[in-house]
Coordinates of C-alpha atoms in Angstrom, one line a residue:
X25 CA 97.4 74.6 104.6
X26 CA 98.8 76.8 101.8
X27 CA 101.9 79.0 102.0
X28 CA 99.5 82.0 102.3
X29 CA 97.8 80.8 105.5
X30 CA 99.4 81.1 109.0
X31 CA 97.8 79.4 112.0
X32 CA 97.1 81.1 115.3
X33 CA 99.6 78.8 116.9
X34 CA 102.4 80.0 114.6
X35 CA 101.5 83.6 115.3
X36 CA 101.3 82.9 119.0
X37 CA 104.9 81.9 119.0
X38 CA 105.9 85.2 117.6
X39 CA 103.6 87.0 119.9
X40 CA 105.4 85.5 122.9
X41 CA 108.6 87.1 121.7
X42 CA 106.9 90.4 121.1
X43 CA 105.3 90.4 124.5
X44 CA 108.8 90.1 126.0
X45 CA 109.6 93.5 124.5
X46 CA 107.0 95.4 126.6
X47 CA 103.7 94.6 124.8
X48 CA 101.3 91.8 124.5
X49 CA 100.7 90.8 120.8
X50 CA 97.3 89.3 119.9
X51 CA 97.5 85.9 118.2
X52 CA 95.6 85.8 115.0
X53 CA 94.7 83.7 112.0
X54 CA 95.5 85.3 108.7
X55 CA 94.7 84.3 105.2
X56 CA 96.5 85.9 102.3
X57 CA 95.6 85.9 98.6
X58 CA 98.6 86.0 96.2
X59 CA 98.6 89.3 94.4
X60 CA 98.1 87.7 91.0
X61 CA 95.0 85.9 92.3
X62 CA 93.5 89.3 93.4
X63 CA 93.8 90.6 89.8
X64 CA 92.4 87.4 88.5
X65 CA 89.3 87.5 90.8
X66 CA 88.6 91.2 89.9
X67 CA 89.4 90.8 86.2
X68 CA 85.8 90.0 85.3
X69 CA 83.0 92.4 84.3
X70 CA 80.3 90.5 86.2
X71 CA 82.2 90.6 89.4
X72 CA 82.9 94.3 89.0
X73 CA 79.2 94.8 88.3
X74 CA 78.4 92.9 91.6
X75 CA 80.6 95.2 93.6
X76 CA 79.0 98.2 92.0
X77 CA 75.5 96.8 92.7
X78 CA 76.5 96.3 96.3
X79 CA 77.5 100.0 96.5
X80 CA 74.3 101.2 94.8
X81 CA 72.1 99.1 97.0
X82 CA 73.7 100.4 100.2
X83 CA 75.8 97.4 101.3
X84 CA 77.8 99.8 103.5
X85 CA 74.7 100.3 105.7
X86 CA 73.1 96.9 105.7
X87 CA 73.4 93.5 103.9
X88 CA 71.9 93.1 100.5
X89 CA 69.8 90.0 99.7
X90 CA 70.8 87.6 96.9
X91 CA 67.5 88.4 95.1
X92 CA 68.0 92.2 95.1
X93 CA 71.7 91.8 94.1
X94 CA 70.8 89.4 91.2
X95 CA 68.1 91.7 89.9
X96 CA 70.5 94.6 89.9
X97 CA 73.2 92.9 87.8
X98 CA 72.7 92.4 84.1
X99 CA 73.0 88.6 83.9
X100 CA 70.2 86.1 83.0
X101 CA 71.6 82.9 84.5
X102 CA 71.3 82.8 88.3
X103 CA 73.8 79.8 88.5
X104 CA 76.4 81.8 86.6
X105 CA 75.7 84.8 88.8
X106 CA 76.1 82.7 91.9
X107 CA 79.4 81.4 90.7
X108 CA 80.9 84.9 90.3
X109 CA 79.4 86.0 93.6
X110 CA 81.1 83.1 95.4
X111 CA 84.4 84.1 93.8
X112 CA 84.1 87.5 95.6
X113 CA 82.7 86.1 98.9
X114 CA 85.2 85.6 101.6
X115 CA 87.9 88.2 100.8
X116 CA 86.0 91.0 99.2
X117 CA 82.4 90.3 100.3
X118 CA 81.0 88.8 103.4
X119 CA 77.9 86.6 103.6
X120 CA 75.6 86.9 106.6
X121 CA 72.1 85.5 107.4
X122 CA 70.7 88.8 106.1
X123 CA 72.6 88.8 102.8
X124 CA 75.8 90.2 101.4
X125 CA 77.9 93.2 102.5
X126 CA 81.4 94.6 101.9
X127 CA 84.5 93.5 103.6
X128 CA 87.1 96.2 103.8
X129 CA 89.1 95.0 100.8
X130 CA 85.9 95.0 98.7
X131 CA 85.0 98.5 99.8
X132 CA 88.5 99.6 99.0
X133 CA 88.3 98.2 95.5
X134 CA 85.0 99.9 94.9
X135 CA 86.4 103.2 96.2
X136 CA 89.4 102.9 93.9
X137 CA 87.5 101.9 90.8
X138 CA 84.3 104.0 91.0
X139 CA 86.0 107.2 92.3
X140 CA 88.5 107.1 89.4
X141 CA 91.6 106.4 91.3
X142 CA 92.5 103.4 89.1
X143 CA 90.6 104.3 86.0
X144 CA 90.9 108.0 85.3
X145 CA 93.6 110.4 84.3
X146 CA 93.1 114.1 84.9
X147 CA 95.0 117.3 84.5
X148 CA 94.4 120.8 85.8
X149 CA 96.2 123.8 84.5
X150 CA 97.7 126.7 86.6
X151 CA 95.3 128.4 89.0
X152 CA 96.0 130.9 91.9
X153 CA 96.6 129.5 95.4
X154 CA 96.4 131.5 98.6
X155 CA 99.7 132.2 100.5
X156 CA 103.1 133.4 99.5
X157 CA 106.4 131.8 98.6
X158 CA 108.7 131.1 101.6
X159 CA 111.7 131.9 99.5
X160 CA 110.9 135.1 97.8
X161 CA 107.4 136.1 99.1
X162 CA 106.0 135.8 95.6
X163 CA 102.4 134.7 94.8
X164 CA 101.6 131.0 94.5
X165 CA 99.8 128.9 91.9
X166 CA 98.8 125.2 91.8
X167 CA 98.5 122.6 89.0
X168 CA 97.5 118.9 88.8
X169 CA 99.3 116.4 86.5
X170 CA 100.3 112.8 86.8
X171 CA 98.0 112.3 89.8
X172 CA 100.0 114.8 91.8
X173 CA 98.9 118.3 93.0
X174 CA 101.7 120.8 93.2
X175 CA 101.9 124.3 94.7
X176 CA 104.7 126.5 93.5
X177 CA 105.9 130.1 93.3
X178 CA 104.8 132.1 90.2
X179 CA 108.0 134.2 90.4
X180 CA 111.0 132.1 91.5
X181 CA 109.5 128.6 90.8
X182 CA 110.2 127.3 94.3
X183 CA 107.9 124.3 95.0
X184 CA 106.1 124.7 98.3
X185 CA 104.4 121.2 98.3
X186 CA 103.9 118.4 95.8
X187 CA 101.9 115.3 96.8
X188 CA 99.9 112.5 95.1
X189 CA 96.2 113.2 95.2
X190 CA 93.3 111.0 93.8
X191 CA 91.7 112.5 90.7
X192 CA 88.3 112.0 92.2
X193 CA 89.1 114.9 94.6
X194 CA 88.8 117.3 91.7
X195 CA 85.2 116.5 91.0
X196 CA 82.5 119.1 91.9
X197 CA 85.0 121.4 93.7
X198 CA 86.1 124.9 93.0
X199 CA 89.8 125.4 93.2
X200 CA 89.4 126.9 96.6
X201 CA 87.5 123.9 97.8
X202 CA 90.1 121.6 96.1
X203 CA 93.0 123.2 98.0
X204 CA 91.1 122.9 101.3
X205 CA 90.6 119.2 100.6
X206 CA 94.2 118.9 99.6
X207 CA 95.3 120.5 102.9
X208 CA 93.3 118.1 105.0
X209 CA 94.3 115.1 102.9
X210 CA 98.1 115.7 103.1
X211 CA 98.0 116.9 106.7
X212 CA 96.1 113.7 107.6
X213 CA 98.7 111.5 105.9
X214 CA 101.6 113.1 107.7
X215 CA 99.9 113.2 111.1
X216 CA 99.0 109.5 110.7
X217 CA 102.6 108.6 109.8
X218 CA 103.9 110.7 112.7
X219 CA 101.6 108.7 115.0
X220 CA 103.1 105.5 113.7
X221 CA 100.2 104.4 111.4
X222 CA 100.8 103.9 107.7
X223 CA 98.4 106.0 105.6
X224 CA 98.3 103.2 103.0
X225 CA 98.0 99.9 104.9
X226 CA 97.7 101.0 108.6
X227 CA 100.9 99.0 109.3
X228 CA 103.5 100.2 111.8
X229 CA 105.6 103.2 110.8
X230 CA 109.2 103.8 111.9
X231 CA 109.9 107.6 112.0
X232 CA 113.3 109.2 112.3
X233 CA 115.2 112.4 111.7
X234 CA 117.7 112.2 108.8
X235 CA 120.6 114.4 107.8
X236 CA 121.1 115.5 104.2
X237 CA 117.9 113.9 102.9
X238 CA 116.9 113.2 99.3
X239 CA 115.3 116.7 98.9
X240 CA 118.1 119.1 97.9
X241 CA 116.3 122.0 99.6
X242 CA 116.4 120.4 103.1
X243 CA 119.4 119.9 105.5
X244 CA 117.4 117.8 107.9
X245 CA 114.1 116.0 107.4
X246 CA 111.7 113.4 108.8
X247 CA 111.5 110.0 107.2
X248 CA 108.6 107.6 107.7
X249 CA 108.9 104.0 106.6
X250 CA 106.2 101.4 106.9
X251 CA 107.5 98.0 108.1
X252 CA 104.6 96.2 106.5
X253 CA 104.2 97.6 103.0
X254 CA 107.4 99.6 102.6
X255 CA 105.5 102.9 102.0
X256 CA 107.7 105.9 102.6
X257 CA 107.1 109.5 103.3
X258 CA 109.6 112.3 103.7
X259 CA 108.8 115.7 105.0
X260 CA 110.0 118.8 106.8
X261 CA 110.2 118.5 110.6
X262 CA 107.6 121.2 110.9
X263 CA 104.7 119.4 109.1
X264 CA 104.9 116.6 111.6
X265 CA 104.1 119.1 114.4
X266 CA 100.7 120.1 112.9
X267 CA 98.9 117.8 115.4
X268 CA 101.1 118.6 118.4
X269 CA 99.0 120.0 121.3
X270 CA 101.6 122.7 122.2
X271 CA 101.8 123.9 118.6
X272 CA 98.0 123.9 118.2
X273 CA 97.4 125.8 121.4
X274 CA 100.1 128.4 120.7
X275 CA 98.5 129.3 117.4
X276 CA 95.0 129.0 118.6
X277 CA 95.6 131.5 121.4
X278 CA 96.8 133.9 118.6
X279 CA 93.8 133.4 116.4
X280 CA 95.2 130.8 114.0
X281 CA 93.5 127.4 113.6
X282 CA 96.1 124.9 112.2
X283 CA 93.3 122.4 111.5
X284 CA 91.9 124.6 108.7
X285 CA 94.6 127.1 107.8
X286 CA 96.5 125.6 104.8
X287 CA 99.9 124.3 106.0
X288 CA 101.8 125.8 103.1
X289 CA 101.0 129.3 104.6
X290 CA 103.6 128.5 107.2
X291 CA 107.3 128.4 106.1
X292 CA 108.2 126.2 109.0
X293 CA 105.9 123.5 107.4
X294 CA 107.4 123.7 103.9
X295 CA 111.0 124.6 104.5
X296 CA 113.7 124.0 107.2
X297 CA 114.8 127.6 107.5
X298 CA 113.4 127.7 111.0
X299 CA 114.9 124.4 112.0
X300 CA 118.2 124.4 113.7
X301 CA 120.4 121.4 114.5
X302 CA 121.4 121.6 118.1
X303 CA 123.0 118.2 118.5
X304 CA 124.4 115.6 116.1
X305 CA 124.6 112.4 118.2
X306 CA 121.8 111.7 118.7
X307 CA 120.4 114.1 116.1
X308 CA 118.3 116.8 117.8
X309 CA 116.7 119.9 116.3
X310 CA 114.9 123.1 117.5
X311 CA 112.2 124.7 115.6
X312 CA 111.2 128.4 116.1
X313 CA 107.6 129.0 115.2
X314 CA 106.6 132.7 114.9
X315 CA 103.0 133.9 115.3
X316 CA 101.7 137.4 116.0
X317 CA 105.1 138.7 117.3
X318 CA 105.6 135.7 119.6
X319 CA 107.7 132.6 119.3
X320 CA 107.3 129.0 120.2
X321 CA 110.5 127.0 120.4
X322 CA 110.1 123.3 120.0
X323 CA 112.9 120.7 120.7
X324 CA 112.6 117.5 118.7
X325 CA 114.8 114.4 119.2
X326 CA 115.9 111.8 116.7
X327 CA 112.7 109.8 117.1
X328 CA 110.8 113.0 116.2
X329 CA 109.4 113.2 119.7
X330 CA 108.8 116.7 121.1
X331 CA 111.0 116.8 124.3
X332 CA 110.5 120.5 125.3
X333 CA 108.7 123.7 124.3
X334 CA 109.1 127.3 125.4
X335 CA 107.1 130.4 124.5
X336 CA 108.9 133.7 124.1
X337 CA 106.3 136.5 124.0
X338 CA 106.1 140.1 122.7
X339 CA 109.2 139.9 120.4
X340 CA 108.0 143.0 118.6
X341 CA 108.3 145.1 121.8

């Protein structure tokens, strides 16, 4: 057994400890490929062609036969083709009685390569974006450079949001469609992290409130850290509430759908000016969300759990 294999028995020992902490962990057998070996396996044109052929032949839907796959790839020697296919089979491709299909890592590689995530560099100059600056009420514009989409104020320069976004998301979209896709993409990432699921590897995420975070414009923020891959996200407290039932209903009853309305339209999502620290130990904050003259007050504890909500109506009266 190599250092990259762990038996079910070894995992079961750890599972027993985890079960004593309030949950039952499932024993598993796990095989891990060294990162250098992953690049070695994929660093071959024929193997990349095989993955592309699987995609084109619909291996997402049903297995592809050896014959169909061989005929699709530009290689004359079936023995040489079979050698490269075997290198992919197991970790990237699974073999069944009906043929060959993607395993998740193989589909992920195809997605990254053939959508341009790993192979393309794109830039997009300034374009108008709906909404207004939370700092000066100026108009907004967006731009895309270094694989990051940014929305900022045209007048004072304040950044509303800046987040990595795959370049394939620019294809065949107007700027309005692009910003709607960006809204869903970023919102999905933050809501996943707030639910304890890493957007990168699906590992467990630890979430906490932090004082004086890295961002100079925030006094308090939310920090998400994946215990598996180390992926980190930092955000306002407000953006983690976009999936909260009380917040969704409060806005829906006043004609606002937070699922589709771009989150940078709400200053409580992109700043902490509506976030008040009400206790230091443990750190507790209250957010005041305004909509159509009413307020929703949301109390959030140091684990970023909503502990209380209250609606104050008809403030304009």
